[in-house]
Structure formats: C-alpha cells, structure tokens
Amino acid sequence: LLLDRSVLTVAGTAIAQLPNLDGSDGRLLFALFFDFIRFRNPVTPSDIQRAFRSSARSTPVALAPDLQGDTLEQIDVLHKQKRFQEIYSLIQPLSGGPFNIDVAWRYARVLYELAEETADKSERERLVRSGLAKAEEALVQCPDNGLAHKWVGIMLGAVGQFLPTKEKVANAFRIKDTLERAATLRPEDASVKIALGEWAYKVADISWVERNAAKVLFGAPPEASYRDALELFERAYELDATKKAAIKAGLTCQQLKQTADATRWMQQALATPGTGDADAELDQIAKRALAS
C-alpha cells in the first residue's frame, strides 16, 4: 500500500520534534500510521507527538531530504495564506537540525512576520533578534545567497527600533549594502524593493540627533530621499501588486505633498486582495488616510 506525500509530510513534521526512536516507539509509530492507512482517520503531528511525549528528549532529528522538501513546500503555501503560527510550528523543529539555507531564511522570515503581528514590545524584540541571528548565520554559511542578504537587511531594519542611536546609524549603512546586494542577486524580488524603499524612507525621515550622530561617527549621514523611496515602492508594486507596496507608496506621496497620488495609492491598496491580520491593518491605515 503506497503512502502519499501528505502522509509522509505529517510523519516528518512529527518526527522532527521527537527523539531517536527505540523498538517500542517504532511499533507505536507504525500502529498510528497503520490506522491512518486502513481507515483514513486524520493523524496529525500532534497525535504522534503525544504518543511519544513521555520519552521525548532534546536531540533534534533531521528529516530526510524529500520529507524536508515537502515541509518547505507546505510552508510556502501557508505563507501565501499568511498563516504564520502554523508555519512556525512546522519550521521551528527543522531550524535545530543540520544547517540548511532554505530552512534558515524561511525561519528568519516567519520570525519577522510574527514580530510584525504582535503588540507586545518585548516579544517583538525577542522575535526580531532571533530572526536576525538566524539570518546572520545564513549569510555566514552562504555569502552569495540573495535571500540571506535580504533577510539580514530586513532584520537589521526591524531590530533598529530597539537600539541606541549609535548602533542604529551604524546599521543603516550595512542595511543598504546588504539590501543592494540582495537586489543585484534577486532583481525581480518585490520584497527587496520594498525593504530598500523602507530604508530610503527612514533615512529621508532621519532625526536631527541621528543625522548629527552620523556626521560625528562616520563623517556623513546615510543619504536617501522620499523620491528614492517612492520609486522603489512603485517598482515593487509593478513586480507584485500587494497592499503593502501600495500603502508604502501612498504614505510616501503624502510626505511629498502629492495628495492626488496619495489618494490613488490608498484606494488601490483597498482594492488589492489581501489575507490575514497584517493586511487588515493595512486596510485600516488606508481608510484613515482617506478620511483625513
């Protein structure tokens, strides 16, 4: 009797979170899956984990390459649906196994997405610092990987809100370098354009204190304008018409006093399909902007 790939994915997801199996463990695992095969009862990773809870230890178990590939495919589907907690439950066990670049950058990504959704400042800081550590590991292991550069740049930007001025300014130069390298390696990646646009927007909006600190520490502050940011957000929307790109373009048009364009972008954001809490919040931003 053949096992389909969804069954194997369930098994792999569960086993990744469990210790090495002894003989009795193996018999119990077989019994669970025999029940699934015979009666098509839904067996989930948590069902299997409960069966082994009493003998669980901390040693991570690596998935076979085909099972890991199935799990990553499932993660990418869930990401399009913005089901970030489910993604975390799948990828967190993989992150403790042997280094894999495809696991590492996805792990950094989901930590960033979870941080964006939480209102708890201390939890947000924990998530972005953990995500940055994983992205930095990916970059060390794969220095020519565009996704590693991308997520180092994004996570450095995210952690900035928790840093003193000196570190934040120092990071601004590195953020630009890593994101520009990512853009070279991944020219059609809309999210890299958005990240570069966000960097330009923040630099254009830099405070007097930060600007003068940069002059003292580095000889000159980082340079970018709202016009630079707008061009990047517009290019991102051309590549992938998302609410986020539209909102960012609209907010930048407001800074440039381009009222008609700002209104058009906010209306476009509301007309763009979205899913999840993050997109719902973007809709609220657009509605508030149009009402003001």
Tab-separated table of C-alpha atoms in Angstrom:
chain	number	residue	atom	x	y	z
A	1	LEU	CA	0.000	0.000	0.000
A	2	LEU	CA	1.505	3.321	-1.069
A	3	LEU	CA	1.822	6.324	1.239
A	4	ASP	CA	1.027	9.651	-0.400
A	5	ARG	CA	3.307	12.646	0.150
A	6	SER	CA	0.929	14.380	2.570
A	7	VAL	CA	1.186	11.374	4.904
A	8	LEU	CA	4.965	11.494	4.705
A	9	THR	CA	4.884	15.229	5.489
A	10	VAL	CA	2.826	14.575	8.622
A	11	ALA	CA	5.286	11.893	9.691
A	12	GLY	CA	8.321	14.045	9.003
A	13	THR	CA	6.905	17.054	10.831
A	14	ALA	CA	6.213	14.973	13.902
A	15	ILE	CA	9.462	13.009	13.896
A	16	ALA	CA	11.483	16.239	13.531
A	17	GLN	CA	10.267	17.199	17.008
A	18	LEU	CA	10.904	13.799	18.606
A	19	PRO	CA	13.949	11.883	19.861
A	20	ASN	CA	15.544	8.866	18.232
A	21	LEU	CA	13.050	6.006	18.287
A	22	ASP	CA	13.633	2.737	20.137
A	23	GLY	CA	11.884	-0.529	19.265
A	24	SER	CA	8.676	0.099	21.239
A	25	ASP	CA	8.496	3.651	19.924
A	26	GLY	CA	8.781	2.360	16.376
A	27	ARG	CA	5.964	-0.128	16.895
A	28	LEU	CA	3.707	2.625	18.245
A	29	LEU	CA	4.522	4.907	15.316
A	30	PHE	CA	3.712	2.062	12.904
A	31	ALA	CA	0.386	1.420	14.659
A	32	LEU	CA	-0.646	5.060	14.331
A	33	PHE	CA	0.074	5.165	10.630
A	34	PHE	CA	-1.480	1.761	10.023
A	35	ASP	CA	-4.691	3.200	11.460
A	36	PHE	CA	-4.407	6.173	9.089
A	37	ILE	CA	-3.844	3.948	6.069
A	38	ARG	CA	-6.658	1.497	6.857
A	39	PHE	CA	-9.375	3.917	7.892
A	40	ARG	CA	-8.163	7.301	6.545
A	41	ASN	CA	-8.513	8.760	10.018
A	42	PRO	CA	-6.745	12.136	10.238
A	43	VAL	CA	-3.473	11.669	12.078
A	44	THR	CA	-1.665	14.954	12.776
A	45	PRO	CA	1.853	15.674	14.011
A	46	SER	CA	0.443	16.458	17.467
A	47	ASP	CA	-1.165	12.984	17.619
A	48	ILE	CA	2.216	11.356	17.081
A	49	GLN	CA	3.995	13.742	19.438
A	50	ARG	CA	1.574	12.901	22.245
A	51	ALA	CA	2.274	9.221	21.698
A	52	PHE	CA	5.976	9.809	22.367
A	53	ARG	CA	5.745	12.636	24.912
A	54	SER	CA	6.896	10.532	27.837
A	55	SER	CA	10.197	9.626	26.158
A	56	ALA	CA	10.927	12.950	24.429
A	57	ARG	CA	14.464	14.285	24.732
A	58	SER	CA	16.123	17.391	23.303
A	59	THR	CA	18.165	15.808	20.475
A	60	PRO	CA	16.938	17.175	17.108
A	61	VAL	CA	16.273	14.651	14.353
A	62	ALA	CA	16.879	15.649	10.732
A	63	LEU	CA	14.228	14.951	8.120
A	64	ALA	CA	15.081	13.002	5.014
A	65	PRO	CA	15.583	15.424	2.096
A	66	ASP	CA	12.295	14.513	0.367
A	67	LEU	CA	10.297	14.957	3.571
A	68	GLN	CA	12.016	18.248	4.310
A	69	GLY	CA	11.261	19.415	0.781
A	70	ASP	CA	7.585	18.585	1.242
A	71	THR	CA	7.516	20.517	4.506
A	72	LEU	CA	9.106	23.572	2.869
A	73	GLU	CA	6.563	23.422	0.054
A	74	GLN	CA	3.788	23.325	2.638
A	75	ILE	CA	5.351	26.275	4.435
A	76	ASP	CA	5.387	28.334	1.225
A	77	VAL	CA	1.696	27.608	0.642
A	78	LEU	CA	0.885	28.643	4.213
A	79	HIS	CA	2.951	31.806	3.784
A	80	LYS	CA	0.783	32.941	0.882
A	81	GLN	CA	-2.178	32.471	3.210
A	82	LYS	CA	-0.363	34.382	5.977
A	83	ARG	CA	-0.779	31.509	8.447
A	84	PHE	CA	2.379	32.344	10.334
A	85	GLN	CA	1.788	30.423	13.566
A	86	GLU	CA	1.304	27.225	11.578
A	87	ILE	CA	4.482	27.943	9.654
A	88	TYR	CA	6.401	28.418	12.889
A	89	SER	CA	5.205	25.083	14.248
A	90	LEU	CA	6.480	23.370	11.100
A	91	ILE	CA	9.809	25.117	10.680
A	92	GLN	CA	10.958	25.559	14.268
A	93	PRO	CA	11.950	21.859	14.631
A	94	LEU	CA	13.852	21.986	11.335
A	95	SER	CA	15.833	25.028	12.470
A	96	GLY	CA	17.500	22.945	15.188
A	97	GLY	CA	18.844	20.365	12.766
A	98	PRO	CA	21.826	20.494	10.390
A	99	PHE	CA	22.194	23.863	8.651
A	100	ASN	CA	20.039	24.267	5.556
A	101	ILE	CA	19.879	27.631	3.785
A	102	ASP	CA	16.286	27.041	2.668
A	103	VAL	CA	15.260	26.445	6.276
A	104	ALA	CA	17.361	29.296	7.681
A	105	TRP	CA	15.951	32.163	5.639
A	106	ARG	CA	12.389	30.875	5.976
A	107	TYR	CA	12.871	30.695	9.744
A	108	ALA	CA	14.080	34.311	9.807
A	109	ARG	CA	11.105	35.282	7.623
A	110	VAL	CA	8.460	33.759	9.877
A	111	LEU	CA	10.013	35.333	12.977
A	112	TYR	CA	9.808	38.698	11.221
A	113	GLU	CA	6.155	38.104	10.270
A	114	LEU	CA	5.259	37.063	13.820
A	115	ALA	CA	7.029	40.143	15.181
A	116	GLU	CA	5.007	42.349	12.834
A	117	GLU	CA	1.778	40.883	14.185
A	118	THR	CA	2.463	41.135	17.922
A	119	ALA	CA	1.675	44.192	20.030
A	120	ASP	CA	3.967	43.008	22.842
A	121	LYS	CA	7.161	45.059	22.542
A	122	SER	CA	9.370	42.645	24.470
A	123	GLU	CA	8.123	39.705	22.420
A	124	ARG	CA	8.674	41.655	19.209
A	125	GLU	CA	12.254	42.363	20.231
A	126	ARG	CA	12.846	38.705	21.072
A	127	LEU	CA	11.489	37.602	17.694
A	128	VAL	CA	13.457	40.074	15.588
A	129	ARG	CA	16.713	39.415	17.437
A	130	SER	CA	16.244	35.672	16.978
A	131	GLY	CA	15.424	36.222	13.318
A	132	LEU	CA	18.499	38.386	12.838
A	133	ALA	CA	20.718	35.727	14.428
A	134	LYS	CA	19.380	33.082	12.048
A	135	ALA	CA	19.754	35.391	9.029
A	136	GLU	CA	23.329	36.224	10.027
A	137	GLU	CA	24.088	32.504	10.301
A	138	ALA	CA	22.663	32.016	6.807
A	139	LEU	CA	24.846	34.798	5.421
A	140	VAL	CA	27.989	33.388	7.013
A	141	GLN	CA	27.253	29.946	5.593
A	142	CYS	CA	26.114	31.189	2.158
A	143	PRO	CA	27.674	34.627	1.491
A	144	ASP	CA	26.460	34.739	-2.125
A	145	ASN	CA	22.853	33.853	-1.377
A	146	GLY	CA	20.443	36.666	-2.206
A	147	LEU	CA	17.851	35.558	0.329
A	148	ALA	CA	20.435	35.558	3.116
A	149	HIS	CA	21.404	39.142	2.231
A	150	LYS	CA	17.737	40.114	2.001
A	151	TRP	CA	16.813	38.813	5.437
A	152	VAL	CA	19.886	40.217	7.143
A	153	GLY	CA	18.930	43.622	5.741
A	154	ILE	CA	15.271	43.310	6.720
A	155	MET	CA	16.012	42.020	10.225
A	156	LEU	CA	18.637	44.723	10.830
A	157	GLY	CA	15.988	47.283	9.934
A	158	ALA	CA	13.463	45.643	12.250
A	159	VAL	CA	15.840	45.500	15.217
A	160	GLY	CA	16.667	49.208	14.848
A	161	GLN	CA	13.718	50.281	16.996
A	162	PHE	CA	15.378	48.560	19.970
A	163	LEU	CA	18.866	50.035	19.505
A	164	PRO	CA	20.556	53.217	20.741
A	165	THR	CA	21.235	55.919	18.147
A	166	LYS	CA	24.889	54.981	17.542
A	167	GLU	CA	24.109	51.368	16.661
A	168	LYS	CA	21.061	52.322	14.631
A	169	VAL	CA	23.060	54.745	12.487
A	170	ALA	CA	25.884	52.243	12.042
A	171	ASN	CA	23.394	49.619	10.926
A	172	ALA	CA	21.884	51.982	8.351
A	173	PHE	CA	24.979	51.694	6.170
A	174	ARG	CA	25.051	47.908	6.438
A	175	ILE	CA	21.318	47.620	5.726
A	176	LYS	CA	21.803	49.477	2.474
A	177	ASP	CA	24.777	47.317	1.477
A	178	THR	CA	23.047	44.004	2.193
A	179	LEU	CA	19.785	45.002	0.506
A	180	GLU	CA	21.569	46.346	-2.573
A	181	ARG	CA	23.473	43.072	-2.797
A	182	ALA	CA	20.172	41.213	-2.479
A	183	ALA	CA	18.690	43.383	-5.236
A	184	THR	CA	21.611	42.505	-7.517
A	185	LEU	CA	21.194	38.797	-6.832
A	186	ARG	CA	17.373	38.904	-6.939
A	187	PRO	CA	16.368	41.702	-9.359
A	188	GLU	CA	12.739	40.546	-9.638
A	189	ASP	CA	12.111	40.202	-5.887
A	190	ALA	CA	9.468	42.800	-4.977
A	191	SER	CA	10.048	42.441	-1.245
A	192	VAL	CA	13.677	43.515	-1.667
A	193	LYS	CA	12.440	46.675	-3.402
A	194	ILE	CA	10.037	47.308	-0.535
A	195	ALA	CA	12.819	46.825	2.017
A	196	LEU	CA	15.083	49.243	0.142
A	197	GLY	CA	12.194	51.689	-0.108
A	198	GLU	CA	11.616	51.454	3.636
A	199	TRP	CA	15.317	52.102	4.204
A	200	ALA	CA	15.202	55.192	1.960
A	201	TYR	CA	12.025	56.427	3.685
A	202	LYS	CA	13.573	56.071	7.142
A	203	VAL	CA	16.773	57.814	6.041
A	204	ALA	CA	14.777	60.671	4.489
A	205	ASP	CA	12.929	60.960	7.816
A	206	ILE	CA	16.038	60.697	9.995
A	207	SER	CA	16.019	62.907	13.070
A	208	TRP	CA	18.398	65.826	13.665
A	209	VAL	CA	20.025	63.878	16.517
A	210	GLU	CA	20.637	60.818	14.339
A	211	ARG	CA	21.874	62.894	11.415
A	212	ASN	CA	24.415	64.717	13.569
A	213	ALA	CA	25.475	61.499	15.272
A	214	ALA	CA	26.211	60.055	11.830
A	215	LYS	CA	28.327	63.095	10.942
A	216	VAL	CA	30.373	62.723	14.117
A	217	LEU	CA	30.763	58.947	13.918
A	218	PHE	CA	31.035	58.333	10.184
A	219	GLY	CA	31.788	61.700	8.594
A	220	ALA	CA	28.400	61.880	6.855
A	221	PRO	CA	24.905	60.508	7.376
A	222	PRO	CA	23.377	57.944	5.006
A	223	GLU	CA	21.647	59.686	2.109
A	224	ALA	CA	18.257	58.999	0.529
A	225	SER	CA	15.109	60.942	-0.329
A	226	TYR	CA	11.363	60.365	-0.295
A	227	ARG	CA	11.546	60.392	-4.083
A	228	ASP	CA	14.013	57.473	-3.945
A	229	ALA	CA	11.633	55.608	-1.660
A	230	LEU	CA	8.631	56.231	-3.919
A	231	GLU	CA	10.420	54.899	-6.986
A	232	LEU	CA	11.288	51.707	-5.121
A	233	PHE	CA	7.733	51.201	-3.835
A	234	GLU	CA	6.315	51.792	-7.309
A	235	ARG	CA	8.741	49.270	-8.778
A	236	ALA	CA	7.784	46.772	-6.052
A	237	TYR	CA	4.111	47.171	-6.950
A	238	GLU	CA	4.911	46.578	-10.618
A	239	LEU	CA	6.628	43.317	-9.692
A	240	ASP	CA	3.982	42.173	-7.199
A	241	ALA	CA	0.800	44.179	-6.645
A	242	THR	CA	0.471	43.911	-2.865
A	243	LYS	CA	-1.331	46.045	-0.313
A	244	LYS	CA	1.948	46.757	1.434
A	245	ALA	CA	3.594	48.216	-1.664
A	246	ALA	CA	0.528	50.378	-2.365
A	247	ILE	CA	0.324	51.641	1.224
A	248	LYS	CA	4.034	52.457	1.302
A	249	ALA	CA	3.738	54.368	-1.981
A	250	GLY	CA	0.718	56.260	-0.645
A	251	LEU	CA	2.416	57.243	2.604
A	252	THR	CA	5.470	58.445	0.677
A	253	CYS	CA	3.281	60.539	-1.627
A	254	GLN	CA	1.861	62.176	1.492
A	255	GLN	CA	5.379	63.154	2.553
A	256	LEU	CA	5.958	64.590	-0.937
A	257	LYS	CA	2.656	66.553	-0.696
A	258	GLN	CA	1.322	64.677	-3.723
A	259	THR	CA	-2.233	64.491	-2.410
A	260	ALA	CA	-3.925	63.125	-5.531
A	261	ASP	CA	-1.329	60.379	-5.928
A	262	ALA	CA	-1.534	59.512	-2.245
A	263	THR	CA	-5.315	59.122	-2.541
A	264	ARG	CA	-4.952	56.954	-5.641
A	265	TRP	CA	-2.483	54.635	-3.917
A	266	MET	CA	-4.651	54.286	-0.804
A	267	GLN	CA	-7.658	53.436	-2.948
A	268	GLN	CA	-5.512	50.934	-4.831
A	269	ALA	CA	-4.460	49.363	-1.542
A	270	LEU	CA	-8.095	48.864	-0.523
A	271	ALA	CA	-8.886	47.355	-3.922
A	272	THR	CA	-5.971	44.903	-3.724
A	273	PRO	CA	-6.965	41.479	-2.325
A	274	GLY	CA	-5.390	40.527	0.979
A	275	THR	CA	-5.495	37.959	3.771
A	276	GLY	CA	-4.639	37.873	7.445
A	277	ASP	CA	-4.349	40.409	10.250
A	278	ALA	CA	-1.455	42.290	8.671
A	279	ASP	CA	-3.436	43.093	5.520
A	280	ALA	CA	-6.473	44.018	7.630
A	281	GLU	CA	-4.309	46.539	9.476
A	282	LEU	CA	-3.072	47.942	6.150
A	283	ASP	CA	-6.696	48.442	5.116
A	284	GLN	CA	-7.253	50.438	8.301
A	285	ILE	CA	-4.239	52.611	7.518
A	286	ALA	CA	-5.619	53.290	4.027
A	287	LYS	CA	-9.075	54.144	5.378
A	288	ARG	CA	-7.661	56.527	7.973
A	289	ALA	CA	-5.520	58.215	5.316
A	290	LEU	CA	-8.509	58.670	3.002
A	291	ALA	CA	-10.639	60.035	5.839
A	292	SER	CA	-8.086	62.623	6.928
